[in-house]
mmCIF file of C-alpha atoms and ligand atoms in Angstrom:
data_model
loop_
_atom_site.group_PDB
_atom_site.id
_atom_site.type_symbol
_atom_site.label_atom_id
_atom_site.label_comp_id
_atom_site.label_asym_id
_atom_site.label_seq_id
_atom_site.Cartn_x
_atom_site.Cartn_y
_atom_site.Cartn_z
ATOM 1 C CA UNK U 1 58.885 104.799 65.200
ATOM 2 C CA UNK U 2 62.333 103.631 64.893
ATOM 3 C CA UNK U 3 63.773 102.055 61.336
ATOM 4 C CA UNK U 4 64.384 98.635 63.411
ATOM 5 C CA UNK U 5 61.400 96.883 62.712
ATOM 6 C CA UNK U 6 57.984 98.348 61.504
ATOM 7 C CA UNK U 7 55.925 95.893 63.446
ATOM 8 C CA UNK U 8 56.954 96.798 66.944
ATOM 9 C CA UNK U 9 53.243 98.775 66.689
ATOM 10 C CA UNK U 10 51.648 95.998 66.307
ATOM 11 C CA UNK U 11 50.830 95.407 69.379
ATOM 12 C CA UNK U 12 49.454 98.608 70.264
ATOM 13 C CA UNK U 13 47.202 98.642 67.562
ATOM 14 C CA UNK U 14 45.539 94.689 68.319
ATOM 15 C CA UNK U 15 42.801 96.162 69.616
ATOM 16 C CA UNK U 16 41.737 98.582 67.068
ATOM 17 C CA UNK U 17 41.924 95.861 63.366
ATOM 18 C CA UNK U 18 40.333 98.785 60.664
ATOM 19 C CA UNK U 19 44.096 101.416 62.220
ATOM 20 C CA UNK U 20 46.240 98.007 61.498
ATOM 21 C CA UNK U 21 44.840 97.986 58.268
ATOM 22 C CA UNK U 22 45.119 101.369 57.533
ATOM 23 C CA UNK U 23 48.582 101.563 58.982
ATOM 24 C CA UNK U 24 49.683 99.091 56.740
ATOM 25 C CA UNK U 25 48.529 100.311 54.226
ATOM 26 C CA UNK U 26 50.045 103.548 54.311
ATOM 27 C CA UNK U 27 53.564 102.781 56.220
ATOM 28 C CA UNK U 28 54.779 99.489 55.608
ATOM 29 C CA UNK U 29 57.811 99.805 54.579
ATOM 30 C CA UNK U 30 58.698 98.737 50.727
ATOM 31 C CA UNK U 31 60.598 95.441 49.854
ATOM 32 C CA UNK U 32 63.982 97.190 48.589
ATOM 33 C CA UNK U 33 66.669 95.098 45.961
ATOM 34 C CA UNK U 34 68.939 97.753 45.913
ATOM 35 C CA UNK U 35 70.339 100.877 47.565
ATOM 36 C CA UNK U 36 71.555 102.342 50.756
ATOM 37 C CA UNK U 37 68.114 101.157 53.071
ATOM 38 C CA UNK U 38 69.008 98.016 52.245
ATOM 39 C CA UNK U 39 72.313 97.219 53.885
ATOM 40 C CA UNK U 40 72.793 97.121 57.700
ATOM 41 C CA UNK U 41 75.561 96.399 59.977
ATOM 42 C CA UNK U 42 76.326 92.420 59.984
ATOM 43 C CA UNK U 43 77.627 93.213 63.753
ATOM 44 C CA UNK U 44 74.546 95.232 65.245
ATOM 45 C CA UNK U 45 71.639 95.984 62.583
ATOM 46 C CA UNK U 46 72.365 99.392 62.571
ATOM 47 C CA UNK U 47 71.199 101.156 58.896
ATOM 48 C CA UNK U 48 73.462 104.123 59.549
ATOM 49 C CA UNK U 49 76.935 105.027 59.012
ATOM 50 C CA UNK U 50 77.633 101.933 57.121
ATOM 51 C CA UNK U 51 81.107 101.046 55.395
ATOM 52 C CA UNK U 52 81.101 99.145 52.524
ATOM 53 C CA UNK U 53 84.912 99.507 51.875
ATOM 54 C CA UNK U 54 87.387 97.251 51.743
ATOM 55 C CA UNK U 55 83.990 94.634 51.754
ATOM 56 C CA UNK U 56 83.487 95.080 55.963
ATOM 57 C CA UNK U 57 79.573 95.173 55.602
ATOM 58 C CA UNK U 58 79.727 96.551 59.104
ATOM 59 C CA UNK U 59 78.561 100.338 61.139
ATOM 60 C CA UNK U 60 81.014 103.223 62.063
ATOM 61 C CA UNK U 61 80.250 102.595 65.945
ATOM 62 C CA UNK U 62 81.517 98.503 65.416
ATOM 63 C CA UNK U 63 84.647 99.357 62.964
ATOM 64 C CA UNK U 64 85.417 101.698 66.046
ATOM 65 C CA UNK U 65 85.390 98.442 68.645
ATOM 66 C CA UNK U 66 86.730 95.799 66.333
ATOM 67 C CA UNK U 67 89.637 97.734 63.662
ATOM 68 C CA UNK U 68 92.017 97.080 65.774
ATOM 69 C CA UNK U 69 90.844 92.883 65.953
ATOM 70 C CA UNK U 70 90.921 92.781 62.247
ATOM 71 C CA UNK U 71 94.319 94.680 61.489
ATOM 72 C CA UNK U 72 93.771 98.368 61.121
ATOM 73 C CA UNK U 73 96.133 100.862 62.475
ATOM 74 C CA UNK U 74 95.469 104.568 63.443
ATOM 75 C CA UNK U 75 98.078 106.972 62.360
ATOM 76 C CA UNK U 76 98.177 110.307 64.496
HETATM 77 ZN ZN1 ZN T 101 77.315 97.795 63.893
#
């Protein structure tokens, strides 16, 4: 199961109600209001190798494509 979305399993359990139940009950994820599974990438959705800094709200993989757009410079 990837951290995307929980329900993608959904449909593979339809036909069998009292395993939806059951897997709902035990692996839904929680409702969070704070903390690091909370924030994804604004760009992609990504919940990994986030950077809050400088308030980008974005992944590693889409500061990679776009710091160059929005005025960073790499220094060798
Ligand atoms: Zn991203």
């Amino acid at each position: 199961m990837t951290t995307s979305d929980y329900r993608k399993v959904f449909k593979q359990l339809k036909s069998k109600p009292i395993k939806l139940k059951k897997y709902l009950k035990h692996n839904k994820p929680k409702k969070r209001n704070t903390g690091i599974a909370k924030k994804k990438c604004q760009r992609c959705g990504r919940a990994r190798g986030h950077i809050d800094k400088y308030g980008l709200d974005i992944c590693r993989h889409c500061f990679r494509d776009i710091s160059t757009k929005i005025g960073f410079k790499k220094y060798n």
